[in-house]
Coordinates of C-alpha atoms and ligand atoms in Angstrom, one line a residue:
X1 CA -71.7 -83.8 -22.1
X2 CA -68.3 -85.8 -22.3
X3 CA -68.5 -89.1 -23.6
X4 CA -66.2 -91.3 -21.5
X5 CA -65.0 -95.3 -22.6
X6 CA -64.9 -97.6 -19.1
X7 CA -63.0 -100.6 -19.8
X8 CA -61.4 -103.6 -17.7
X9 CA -64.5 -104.7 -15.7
X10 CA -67.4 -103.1 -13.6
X11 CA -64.7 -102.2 -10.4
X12 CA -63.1 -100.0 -12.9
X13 CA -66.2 -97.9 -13.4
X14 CA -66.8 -94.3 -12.1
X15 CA -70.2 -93.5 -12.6
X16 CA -73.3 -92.6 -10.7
X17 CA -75.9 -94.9 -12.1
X18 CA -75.8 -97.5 -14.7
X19 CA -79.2 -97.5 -17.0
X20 CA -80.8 -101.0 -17.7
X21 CA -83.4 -101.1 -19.8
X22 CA -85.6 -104.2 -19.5
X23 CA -88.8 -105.8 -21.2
X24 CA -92.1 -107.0 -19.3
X25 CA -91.6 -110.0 -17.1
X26 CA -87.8 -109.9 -18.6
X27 CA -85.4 -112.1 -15.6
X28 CA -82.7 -109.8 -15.9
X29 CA -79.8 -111.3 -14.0
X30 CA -80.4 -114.6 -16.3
X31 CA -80.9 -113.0 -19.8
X32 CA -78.4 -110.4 -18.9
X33 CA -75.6 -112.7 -16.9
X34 CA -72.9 -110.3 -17.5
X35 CA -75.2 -107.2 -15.4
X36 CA -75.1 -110.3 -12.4
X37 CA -71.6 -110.5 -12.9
X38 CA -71.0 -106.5 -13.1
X39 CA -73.1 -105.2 -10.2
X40 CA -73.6 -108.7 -8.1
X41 CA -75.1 -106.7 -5.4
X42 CA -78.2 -106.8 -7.6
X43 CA -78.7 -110.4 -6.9
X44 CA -79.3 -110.0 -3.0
X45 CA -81.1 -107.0 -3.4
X46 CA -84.5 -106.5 -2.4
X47 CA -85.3 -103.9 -5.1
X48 CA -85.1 -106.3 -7.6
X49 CA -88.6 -107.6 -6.5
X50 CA -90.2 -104.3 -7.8
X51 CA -88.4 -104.7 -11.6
X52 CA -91.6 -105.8 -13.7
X53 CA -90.3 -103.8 -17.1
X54 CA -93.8 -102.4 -17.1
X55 CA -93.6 -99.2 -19.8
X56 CA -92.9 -96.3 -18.5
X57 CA -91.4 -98.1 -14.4
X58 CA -88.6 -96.9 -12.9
X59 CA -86.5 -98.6 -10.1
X60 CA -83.7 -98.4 -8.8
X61 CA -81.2 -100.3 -6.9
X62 CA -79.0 -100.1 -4.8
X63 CA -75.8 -101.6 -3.7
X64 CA -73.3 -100.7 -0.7
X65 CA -72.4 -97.0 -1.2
X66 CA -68.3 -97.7 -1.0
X67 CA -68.2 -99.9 -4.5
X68 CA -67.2 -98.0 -7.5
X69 CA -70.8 -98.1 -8.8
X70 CA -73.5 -98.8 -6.8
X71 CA -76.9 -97.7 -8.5
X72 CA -78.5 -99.3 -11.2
X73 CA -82.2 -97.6 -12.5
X74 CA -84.1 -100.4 -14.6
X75 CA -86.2 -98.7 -17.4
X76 CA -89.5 -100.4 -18.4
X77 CA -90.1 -101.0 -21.9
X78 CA -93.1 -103.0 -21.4
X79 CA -94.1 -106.2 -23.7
X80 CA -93.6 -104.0 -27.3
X81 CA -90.7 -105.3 -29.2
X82 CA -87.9 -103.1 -28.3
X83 CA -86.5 -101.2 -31.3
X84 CA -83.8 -98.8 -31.5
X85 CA -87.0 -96.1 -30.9
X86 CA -88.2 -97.5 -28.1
X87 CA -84.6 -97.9 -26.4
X88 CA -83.8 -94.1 -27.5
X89 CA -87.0 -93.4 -25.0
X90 CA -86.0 -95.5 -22.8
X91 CA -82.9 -94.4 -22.5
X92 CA -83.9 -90.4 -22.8
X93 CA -85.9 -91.4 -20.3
X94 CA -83.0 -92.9 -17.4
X95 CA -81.4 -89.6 -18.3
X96 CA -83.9 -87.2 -17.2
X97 CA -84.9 -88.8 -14.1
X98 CA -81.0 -89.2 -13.2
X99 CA -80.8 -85.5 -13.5
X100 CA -83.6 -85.2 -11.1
X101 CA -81.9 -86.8 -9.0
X102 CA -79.2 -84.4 -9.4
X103 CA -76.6 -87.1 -10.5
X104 CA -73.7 -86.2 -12.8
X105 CA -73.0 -89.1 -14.3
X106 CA -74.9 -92.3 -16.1
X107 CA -73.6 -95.4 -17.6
X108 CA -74.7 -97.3 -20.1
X109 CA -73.4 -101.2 -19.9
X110 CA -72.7 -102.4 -23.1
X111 CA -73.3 -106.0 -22.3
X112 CA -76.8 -105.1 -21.6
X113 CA -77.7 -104.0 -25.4
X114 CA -76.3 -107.1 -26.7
X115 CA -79.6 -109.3 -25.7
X116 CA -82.0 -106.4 -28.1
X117 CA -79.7 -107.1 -31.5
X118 CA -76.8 -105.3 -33.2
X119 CA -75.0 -104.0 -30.3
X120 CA -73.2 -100.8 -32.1
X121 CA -76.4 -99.9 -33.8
X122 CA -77.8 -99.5 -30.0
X123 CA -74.9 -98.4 -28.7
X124 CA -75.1 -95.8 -30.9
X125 CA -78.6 -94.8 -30.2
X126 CA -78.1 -94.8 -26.6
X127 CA -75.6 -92.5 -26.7
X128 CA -77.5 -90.5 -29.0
X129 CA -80.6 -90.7 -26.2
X130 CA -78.5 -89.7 -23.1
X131 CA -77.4 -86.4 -25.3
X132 CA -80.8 -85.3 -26.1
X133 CA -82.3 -86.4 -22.4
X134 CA -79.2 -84.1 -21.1
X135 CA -80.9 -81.3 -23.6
X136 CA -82.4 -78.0 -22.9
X137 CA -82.4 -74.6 -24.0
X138 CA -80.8 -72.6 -21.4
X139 CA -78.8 -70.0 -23.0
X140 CA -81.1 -66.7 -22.2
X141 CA -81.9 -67.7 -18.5
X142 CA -79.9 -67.2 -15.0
X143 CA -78.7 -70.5 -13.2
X144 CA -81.4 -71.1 -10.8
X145 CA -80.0 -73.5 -7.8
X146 CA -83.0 -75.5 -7.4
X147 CA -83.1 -76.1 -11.2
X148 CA -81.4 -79.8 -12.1
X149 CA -78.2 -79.3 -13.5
X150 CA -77.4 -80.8 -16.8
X151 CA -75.3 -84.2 -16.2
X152 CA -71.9 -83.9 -16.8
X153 CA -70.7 -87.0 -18.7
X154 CA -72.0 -90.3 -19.8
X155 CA -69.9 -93.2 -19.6
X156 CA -70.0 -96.8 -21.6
X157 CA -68.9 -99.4 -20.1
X158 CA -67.2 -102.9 -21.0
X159 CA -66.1 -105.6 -19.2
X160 CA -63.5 -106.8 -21.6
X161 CA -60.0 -105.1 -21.7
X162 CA -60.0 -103.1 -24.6
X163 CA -63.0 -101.1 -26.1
X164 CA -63.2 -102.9 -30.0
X165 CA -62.7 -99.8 -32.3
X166 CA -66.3 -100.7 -33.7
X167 CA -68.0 -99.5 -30.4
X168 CA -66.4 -96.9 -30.1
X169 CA -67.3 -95.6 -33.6
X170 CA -71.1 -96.5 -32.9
X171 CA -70.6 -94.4 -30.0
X172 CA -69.1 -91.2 -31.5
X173 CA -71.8 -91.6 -34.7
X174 CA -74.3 -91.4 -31.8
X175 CA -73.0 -88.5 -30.1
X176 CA -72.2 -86.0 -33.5
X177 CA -75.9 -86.6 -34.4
X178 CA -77.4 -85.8 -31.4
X179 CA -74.2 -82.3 -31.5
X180 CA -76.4 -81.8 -34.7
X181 CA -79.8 -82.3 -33.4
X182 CA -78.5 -79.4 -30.4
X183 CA -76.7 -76.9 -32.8
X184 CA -80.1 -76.8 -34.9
X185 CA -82.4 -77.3 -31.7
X186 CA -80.5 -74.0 -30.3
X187 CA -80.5 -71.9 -33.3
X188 CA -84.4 -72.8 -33.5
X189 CA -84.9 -72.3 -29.6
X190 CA -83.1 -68.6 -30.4
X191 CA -85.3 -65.6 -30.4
X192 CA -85.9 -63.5 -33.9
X193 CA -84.6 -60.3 -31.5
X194 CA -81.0 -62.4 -31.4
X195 CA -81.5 -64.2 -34.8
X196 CA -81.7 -62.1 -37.7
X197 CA -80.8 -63.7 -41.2
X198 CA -77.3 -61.6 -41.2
X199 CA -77.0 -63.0 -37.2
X200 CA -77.9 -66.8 -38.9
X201 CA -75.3 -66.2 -41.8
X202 CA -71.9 -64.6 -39.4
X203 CA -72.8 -67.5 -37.1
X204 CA -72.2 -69.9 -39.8
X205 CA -69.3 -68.4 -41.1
X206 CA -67.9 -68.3 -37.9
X207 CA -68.4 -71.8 -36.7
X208 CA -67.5 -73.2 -40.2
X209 CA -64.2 -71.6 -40.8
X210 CA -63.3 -74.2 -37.8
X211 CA -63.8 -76.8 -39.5
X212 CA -61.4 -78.3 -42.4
X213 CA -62.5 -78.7 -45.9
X214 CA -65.8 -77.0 -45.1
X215 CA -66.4 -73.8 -47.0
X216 CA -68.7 -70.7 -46.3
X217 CA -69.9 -67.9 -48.1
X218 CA -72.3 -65.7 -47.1
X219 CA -74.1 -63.8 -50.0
X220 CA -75.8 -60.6 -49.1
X221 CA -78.7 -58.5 -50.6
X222 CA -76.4 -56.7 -53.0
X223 CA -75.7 -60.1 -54.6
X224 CA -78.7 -61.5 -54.4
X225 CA -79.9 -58.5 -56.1
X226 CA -77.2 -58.7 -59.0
X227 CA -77.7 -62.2 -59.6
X228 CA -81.6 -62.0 -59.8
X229 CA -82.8 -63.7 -56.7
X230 CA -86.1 -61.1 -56.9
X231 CA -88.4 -63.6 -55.3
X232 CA -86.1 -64.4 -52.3
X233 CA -85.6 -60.9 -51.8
X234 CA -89.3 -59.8 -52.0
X235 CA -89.7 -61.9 -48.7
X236 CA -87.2 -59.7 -46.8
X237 CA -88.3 -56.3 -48.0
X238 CA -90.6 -55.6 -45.8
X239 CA -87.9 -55.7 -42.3
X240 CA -85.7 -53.8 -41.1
X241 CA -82.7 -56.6 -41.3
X242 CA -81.7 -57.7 -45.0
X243 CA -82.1 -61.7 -45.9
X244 CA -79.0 -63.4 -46.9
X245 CA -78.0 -66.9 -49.0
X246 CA -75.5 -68.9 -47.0
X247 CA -73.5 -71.4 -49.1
X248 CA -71.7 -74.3 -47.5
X249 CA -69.7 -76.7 -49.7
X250 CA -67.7 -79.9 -48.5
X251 CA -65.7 -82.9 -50.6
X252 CA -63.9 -85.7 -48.9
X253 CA -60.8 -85.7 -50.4
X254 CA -60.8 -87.2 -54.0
X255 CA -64.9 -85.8 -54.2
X256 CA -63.6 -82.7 -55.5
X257 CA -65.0 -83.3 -58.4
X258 CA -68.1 -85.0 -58.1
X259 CA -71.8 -84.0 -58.6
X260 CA -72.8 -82.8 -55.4
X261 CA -75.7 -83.4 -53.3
X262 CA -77.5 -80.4 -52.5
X263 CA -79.5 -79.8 -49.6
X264 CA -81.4 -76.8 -49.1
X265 CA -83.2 -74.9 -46.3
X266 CA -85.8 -72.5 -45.4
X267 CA -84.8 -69.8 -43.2
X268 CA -87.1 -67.7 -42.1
X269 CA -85.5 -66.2 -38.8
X270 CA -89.5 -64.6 -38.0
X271 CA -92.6 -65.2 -40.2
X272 CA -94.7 -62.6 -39.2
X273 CA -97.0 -63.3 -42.3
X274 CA -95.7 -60.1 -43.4
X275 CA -98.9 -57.9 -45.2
X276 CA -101.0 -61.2 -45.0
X277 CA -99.9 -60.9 -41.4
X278 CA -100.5 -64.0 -39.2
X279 CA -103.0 -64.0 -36.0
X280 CA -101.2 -63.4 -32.8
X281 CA -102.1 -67.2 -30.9
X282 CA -98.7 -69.0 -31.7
X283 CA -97.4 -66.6 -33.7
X284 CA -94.1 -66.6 -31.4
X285 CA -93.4 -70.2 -32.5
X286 CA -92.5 -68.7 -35.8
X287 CA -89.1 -68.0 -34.9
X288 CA -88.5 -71.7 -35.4
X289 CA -89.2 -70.9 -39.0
X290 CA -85.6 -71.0 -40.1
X291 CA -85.9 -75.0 -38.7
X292 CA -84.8 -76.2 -42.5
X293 CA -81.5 -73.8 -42.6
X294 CA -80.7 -74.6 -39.2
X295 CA -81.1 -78.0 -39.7
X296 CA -78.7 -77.9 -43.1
X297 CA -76.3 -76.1 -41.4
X298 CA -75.7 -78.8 -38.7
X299 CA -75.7 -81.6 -40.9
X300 CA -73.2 -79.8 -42.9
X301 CA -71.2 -79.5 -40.0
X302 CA -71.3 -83.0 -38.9
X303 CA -70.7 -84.8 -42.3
X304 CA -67.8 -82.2 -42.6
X305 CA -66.2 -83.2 -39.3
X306 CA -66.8 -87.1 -39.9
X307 CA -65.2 -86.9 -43.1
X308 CA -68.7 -88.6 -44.9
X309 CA -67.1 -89.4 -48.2
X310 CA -69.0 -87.6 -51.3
X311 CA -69.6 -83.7 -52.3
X312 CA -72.1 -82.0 -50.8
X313 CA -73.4 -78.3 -51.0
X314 CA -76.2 -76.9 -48.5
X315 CA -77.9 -73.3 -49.2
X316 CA -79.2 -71.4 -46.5
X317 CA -81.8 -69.2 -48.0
X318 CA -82.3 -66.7 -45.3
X319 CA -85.1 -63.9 -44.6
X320 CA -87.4 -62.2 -42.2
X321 CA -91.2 -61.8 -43.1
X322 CA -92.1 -58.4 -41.7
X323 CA -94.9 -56.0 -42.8
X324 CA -93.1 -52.4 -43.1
X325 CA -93.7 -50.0 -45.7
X326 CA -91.2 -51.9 -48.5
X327 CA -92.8 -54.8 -47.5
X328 CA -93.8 -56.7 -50.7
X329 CA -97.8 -56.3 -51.5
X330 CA -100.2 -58.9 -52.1
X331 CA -100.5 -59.1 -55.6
X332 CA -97.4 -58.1 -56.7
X333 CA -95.5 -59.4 -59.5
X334 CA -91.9 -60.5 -59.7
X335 CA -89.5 -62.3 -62.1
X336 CA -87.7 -65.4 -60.5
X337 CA -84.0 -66.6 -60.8
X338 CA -85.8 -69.5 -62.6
X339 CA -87.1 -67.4 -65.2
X340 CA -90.4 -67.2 -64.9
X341 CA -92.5 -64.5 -62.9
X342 CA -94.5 -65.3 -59.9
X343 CA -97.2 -63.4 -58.8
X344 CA -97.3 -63.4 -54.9
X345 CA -101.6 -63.5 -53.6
X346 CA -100.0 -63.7 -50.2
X347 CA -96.9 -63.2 -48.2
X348 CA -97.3 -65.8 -45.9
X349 CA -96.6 -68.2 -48.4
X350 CA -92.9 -66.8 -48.0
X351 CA -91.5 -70.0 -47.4
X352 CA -92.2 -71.2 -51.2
X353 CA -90.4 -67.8 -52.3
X354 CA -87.2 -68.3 -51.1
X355 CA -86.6 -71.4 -51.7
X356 CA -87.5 -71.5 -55.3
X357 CA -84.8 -69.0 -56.1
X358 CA -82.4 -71.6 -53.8
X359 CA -83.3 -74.3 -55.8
X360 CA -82.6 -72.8 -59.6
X361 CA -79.6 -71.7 -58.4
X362 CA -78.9 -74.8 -57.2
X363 CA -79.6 -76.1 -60.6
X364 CA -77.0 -73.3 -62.4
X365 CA -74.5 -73.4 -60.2
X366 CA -74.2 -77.2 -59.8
X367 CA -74.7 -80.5 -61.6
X368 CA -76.7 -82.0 -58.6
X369 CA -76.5 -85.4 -58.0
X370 CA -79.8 -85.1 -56.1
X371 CA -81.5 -82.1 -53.9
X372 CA -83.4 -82.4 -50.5
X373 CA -84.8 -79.1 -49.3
X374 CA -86.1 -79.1 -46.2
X375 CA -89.0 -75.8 -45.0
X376 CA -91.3 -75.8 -42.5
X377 CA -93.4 -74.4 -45.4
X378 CA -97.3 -75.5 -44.8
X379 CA -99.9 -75.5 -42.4
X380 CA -101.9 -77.7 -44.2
X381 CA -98.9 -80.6 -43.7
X382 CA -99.7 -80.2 -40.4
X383 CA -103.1 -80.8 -40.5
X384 CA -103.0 -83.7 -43.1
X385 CA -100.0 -85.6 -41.0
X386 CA -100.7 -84.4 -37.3
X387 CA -97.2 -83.3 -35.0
X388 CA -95.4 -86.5 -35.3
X389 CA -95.0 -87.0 -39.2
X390 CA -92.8 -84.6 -41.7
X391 CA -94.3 -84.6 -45.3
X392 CA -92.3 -86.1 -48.0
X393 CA -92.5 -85.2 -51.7
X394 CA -90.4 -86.4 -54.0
X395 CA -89.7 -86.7 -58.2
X396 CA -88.0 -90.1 -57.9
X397 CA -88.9 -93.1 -55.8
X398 CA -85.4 -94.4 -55.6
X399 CA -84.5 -90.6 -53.6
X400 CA -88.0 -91.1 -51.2
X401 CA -86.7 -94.2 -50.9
X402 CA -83.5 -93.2 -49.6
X403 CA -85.1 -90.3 -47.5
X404 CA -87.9 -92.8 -46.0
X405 CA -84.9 -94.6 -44.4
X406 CA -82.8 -92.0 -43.0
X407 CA -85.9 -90.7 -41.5
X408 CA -86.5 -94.0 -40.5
X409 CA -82.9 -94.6 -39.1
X410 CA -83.1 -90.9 -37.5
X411 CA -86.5 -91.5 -35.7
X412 CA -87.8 -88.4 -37.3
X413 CA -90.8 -90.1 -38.9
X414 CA -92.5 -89.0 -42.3
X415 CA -94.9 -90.3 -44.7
X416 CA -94.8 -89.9 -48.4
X417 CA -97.3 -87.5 -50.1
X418 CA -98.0 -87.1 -53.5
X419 CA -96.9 -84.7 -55.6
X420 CA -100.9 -84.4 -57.5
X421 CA -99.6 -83.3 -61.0
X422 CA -103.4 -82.5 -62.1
X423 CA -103.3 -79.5 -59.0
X424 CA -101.0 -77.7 -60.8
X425 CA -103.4 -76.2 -62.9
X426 CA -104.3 -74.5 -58.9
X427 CA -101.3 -72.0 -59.1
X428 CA -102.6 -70.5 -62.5
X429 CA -102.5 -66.9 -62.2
X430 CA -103.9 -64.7 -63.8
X431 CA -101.3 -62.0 -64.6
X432 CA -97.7 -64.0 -64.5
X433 CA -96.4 -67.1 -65.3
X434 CA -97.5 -68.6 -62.4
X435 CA -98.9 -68.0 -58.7
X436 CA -97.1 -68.6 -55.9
X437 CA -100.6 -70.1 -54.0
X438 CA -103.3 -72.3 -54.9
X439 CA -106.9 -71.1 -55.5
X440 CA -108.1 -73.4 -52.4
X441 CA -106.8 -74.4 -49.5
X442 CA -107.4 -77.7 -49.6
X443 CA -104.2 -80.1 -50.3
X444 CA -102.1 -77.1 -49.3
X445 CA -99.0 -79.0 -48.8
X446 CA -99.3 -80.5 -51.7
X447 CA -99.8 -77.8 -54.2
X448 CA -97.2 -76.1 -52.0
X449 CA -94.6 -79.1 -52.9
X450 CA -95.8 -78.3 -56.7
X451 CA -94.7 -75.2 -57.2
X452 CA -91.7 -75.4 -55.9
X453 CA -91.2 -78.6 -58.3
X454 CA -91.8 -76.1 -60.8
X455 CA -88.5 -74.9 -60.0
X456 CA -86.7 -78.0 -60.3
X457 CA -86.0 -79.9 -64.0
X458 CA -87.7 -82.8 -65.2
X459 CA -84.1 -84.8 -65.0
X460 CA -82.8 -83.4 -61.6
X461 CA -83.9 -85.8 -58.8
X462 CA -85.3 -83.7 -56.0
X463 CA -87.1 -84.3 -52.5
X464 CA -88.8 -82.1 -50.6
X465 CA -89.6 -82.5 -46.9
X466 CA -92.2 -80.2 -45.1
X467 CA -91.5 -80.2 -41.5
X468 CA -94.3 -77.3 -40.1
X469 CA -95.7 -80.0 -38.2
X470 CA -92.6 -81.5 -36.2
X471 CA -90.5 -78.6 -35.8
X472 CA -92.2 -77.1 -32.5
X473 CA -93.1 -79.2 -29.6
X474 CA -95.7 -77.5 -27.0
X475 CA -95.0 -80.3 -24.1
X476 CA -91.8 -81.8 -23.1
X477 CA -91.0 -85.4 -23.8
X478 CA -87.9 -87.7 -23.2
X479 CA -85.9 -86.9 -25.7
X480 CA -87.1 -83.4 -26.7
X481 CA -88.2 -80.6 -23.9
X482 CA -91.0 -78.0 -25.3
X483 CA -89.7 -76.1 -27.9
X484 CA -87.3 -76.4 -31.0
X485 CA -87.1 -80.2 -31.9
X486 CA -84.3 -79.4 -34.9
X487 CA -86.0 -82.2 -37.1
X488 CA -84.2 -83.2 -40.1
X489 CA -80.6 -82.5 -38.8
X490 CA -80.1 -86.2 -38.0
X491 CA -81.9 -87.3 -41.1
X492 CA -79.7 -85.0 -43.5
X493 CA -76.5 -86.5 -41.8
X494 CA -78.1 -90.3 -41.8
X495 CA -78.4 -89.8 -45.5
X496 CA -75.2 -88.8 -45.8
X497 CA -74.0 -91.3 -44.0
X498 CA -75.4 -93.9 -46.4
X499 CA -74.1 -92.2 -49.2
X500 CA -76.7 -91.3 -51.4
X501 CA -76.6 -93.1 -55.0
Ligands
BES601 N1 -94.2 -70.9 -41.8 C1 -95.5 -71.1 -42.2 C2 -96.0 -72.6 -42.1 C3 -96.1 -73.1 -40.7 C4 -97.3 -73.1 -40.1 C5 -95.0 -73.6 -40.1 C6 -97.5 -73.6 -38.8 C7 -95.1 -74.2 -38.8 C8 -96.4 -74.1 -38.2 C9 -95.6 -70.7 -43.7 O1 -94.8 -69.7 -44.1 C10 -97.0 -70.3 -44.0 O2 -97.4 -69.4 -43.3 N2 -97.7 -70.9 -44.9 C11 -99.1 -70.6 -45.2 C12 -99.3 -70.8 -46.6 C13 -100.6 -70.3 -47.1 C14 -100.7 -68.8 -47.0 C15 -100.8 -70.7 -48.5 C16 -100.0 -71.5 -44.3 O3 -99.7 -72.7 -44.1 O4 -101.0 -71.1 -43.9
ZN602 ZN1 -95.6 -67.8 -43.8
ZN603 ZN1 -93.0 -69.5 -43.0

């Protein structure tokens, strides 16, 4: 969806519908004069008696048909404060029902943000909303006629003259992160039949070899093999398509040098369970199981194309978790790139396995300035935080910090868990250095985050963000239809943004 700058005044506009969001009992035309001045049809309109700002009303007005714009749909945001979140909905919101209406176009009057607080930061979010209202996953099915069409461009308008170059940066921050927020909602959304790890790592190369100063490398099982990735590649031995490690790197110019930030991502492109195979309800969602990769790759992307000053390196650690005759037993023993050998009890826990060999080589190849690995890697964080809260783990308070806030900034809530040093002694085994699972279930996610903090050095500052309860939505809502919801995409290019100290 094209994003398209209206300047010079409301009779300049072209667009279909301009959305106004407005609180409970809210007098639009007097807190918002310049919306009287813009559309001052409003003002004799009888609609206008029906605009209460109740949550979740609305209306919309009409002027004559022959001026330039002539519909406005008011979006309640009942009494609440409004924040950024609740004008993203609200905003998501105007979008779908404009495509119901089988509109092309919506507006979004800048004048009209100014009343809520910092007008770029909501510019930006409502620009970021009307991408992600206008989203859905429609690559694999025929064009229906009766299904609403996707609207075609989204325009912000100003009455002033000129658009200030601050706008119009809030705007195209707001539109790369929801580009991000697609790209990893898509791969997610793709089917393991289309997706295979070595489908994942030629589709990375591909679309990073357009863009400048962002490198790719795709590693496959013959390197993994020679450089001693054995736990990564027990995950992938039991299917038919080999894993792979995708390396992206990125330095603004000048960053060549610096310590990088790392981030990295599970990518498990089907988790069958393997041997330890998974029961059949929901087992189809577990193509979204490669959420963390996809979700790296995207904010790779977008940091590279906006230039976000720093170094940064993400690892796609990808695999398939299939129960063939190779496949890796339960109770088999093998050495990780760490050093120390892990003895896998089961092989759904693959998650844990392939990113432990991501992280020690993040750790030898790199001085790290920090590393965020993002997995949909437990169950159990699902159950401890519900489907609206990622789990956070993290070494250093100053990096949760830091995390907390882009997640915060990215509306892709999480809430800090801790990482229980006295459950270590869970993942003793009993033949290797150390299991790969607990000896109870309970605290899953937590002795989960554990031993994959066995992986990382006592000095390295590392976060760890489990995302199996967020990444899948079963019912649509206004910013996300059922399906993929590509969490963490925005929050890995948030934190970049804000440069991470
Ligand atoms: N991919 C799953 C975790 C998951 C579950 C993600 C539900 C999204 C929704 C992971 O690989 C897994 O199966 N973990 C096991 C670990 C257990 C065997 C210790 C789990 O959570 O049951
Ligand atoms: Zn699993
Ligand atoms: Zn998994």
């Amino acid at each position: 969806m094209d994003i398209r700058f209206q300047a010079g005044g409301a009779e300049n506009w072209k667009t279909d519908i301009a959305l106004v969001p407005v609180v409970q009992g809210e007098k639009i035309l007097e807190t918002c004069p310049e919306l009287d001045a813009a559309a001052p049809f409003l003002a004799i309109a009888p609609g206008m008696r029906d605009v209460s700002g109740r949550k979740n009303e609305i209306q919309i007005v009409y002027g004559h048909p022959d001026l330039p714009f002539s519909r406005v749909m008011f979006i309640g945001l009942g009494k609440d404060e409004p924040t950024p979140g609740r004008l993203r909905e609200a905003f998501a919101k105007g979008v779908r029902k404009a495509k119901d209406l089988r509109l092309a176009s919506v507006d979004v009057p800048v004048f009209c943000l100014k009343r809520f607080g910092l007008e770029d930061r909501l510019l930006e979010e409502a620009v970021y909303a009307c991408m992600l209202g206008n989203y859905s996953f429609t690559a694999l099915r025929k064009v229906r006629e009766a299904d609403p069409k996707p609207l075609e461009y989204v325009t912000i308008g100003f009455l002033d003259e000129y658009v200030p170059d601050s706008l119009r940066q809030a705007a195209r921050r707001g539109e790369s992160a929801a580009e991000a927020v697609m790209m990893a909602r898509d791969l997610a959304n793709t089917p393991a039949n289309l997706l295979h790890p070595d489908d994942f790592a030629d589709k990375a190369s591909l679309v990073a070899a357009g863009v400048p100063r962002l490198s790719c490398t795709v590693r496959d099982e013959r390197w993994l093999e020679a450089e001693g990735f054995s736990c990564h590649l027990a995950v992938g031995r039991g299917a038919s398509r080999p894993p792979r490690l995708v390396v992206l790197e990125y330095a603004a110019k000048g960053d060549e040098e610096a310590d990088p930030v790392v981030f990295v991502g599970k990518g498990i492109t089907f988790d069958s369970g393997g041997i330890s195979i998974k029961p059949a309800a929901k087992m189809h969602t577990m193509k979204c199981d490669m959420t963390g990769a996809a979700s790296v790759f995207a904010s790779m992307l977008h940091l590279a194309q906006e230039e976000v000053p720093g170094r940064f390196v993400g690892l796609l650690a990808l695999a398939e978790n299939m129960p063939d005759g190779g496949a890796v037993h339960p109770g088999d023993v093998v050495e990780s790139l760490g050093g120390d050998s892990v003895e896998i009890v089961n092989t759904d826990a693959e998650g844990r396995l392939v990113l432990c060999d991501a992280l020690a080589y993040a750790q030898k190849a790199w001085k790290p300035r920090c590393i965020v690995d993002v997995a949909t890697l437990t169950g159990a964080c699902a159950v401890a935080l519900g489907d609206g809260l990622a789990g956070l783990f993290s070494s250093d308070d100053g990096l949760a910090q830091l995390v907390q806030s882009a997640c915060a900034c990215a509306g892709e809530d999480c809430w800090r868990l801790p990482l229980w040093a006295e459950y270590k002694a869970k993942l003793k085994s009993t033949c290797a250095d150390i299991c790969h699972t607990a000896s109870s279930r309970e605290g899953g996610a937590i002795t989960a985050a554990l031993f994959l903090g066995h992986f990382v050095k006592k000095d390295v500052r590392w976060a760890h963000l489990d995302i199996a309860g967020v990444d899948w939505r079963d019912a649509d809502s206004p910013l996300c239809p059922a399906g993929a919801t590509g969490f963490a995409a925005r929050t890995l290019l948030e934190l970049a943004r804000g440069g991470v100290e």
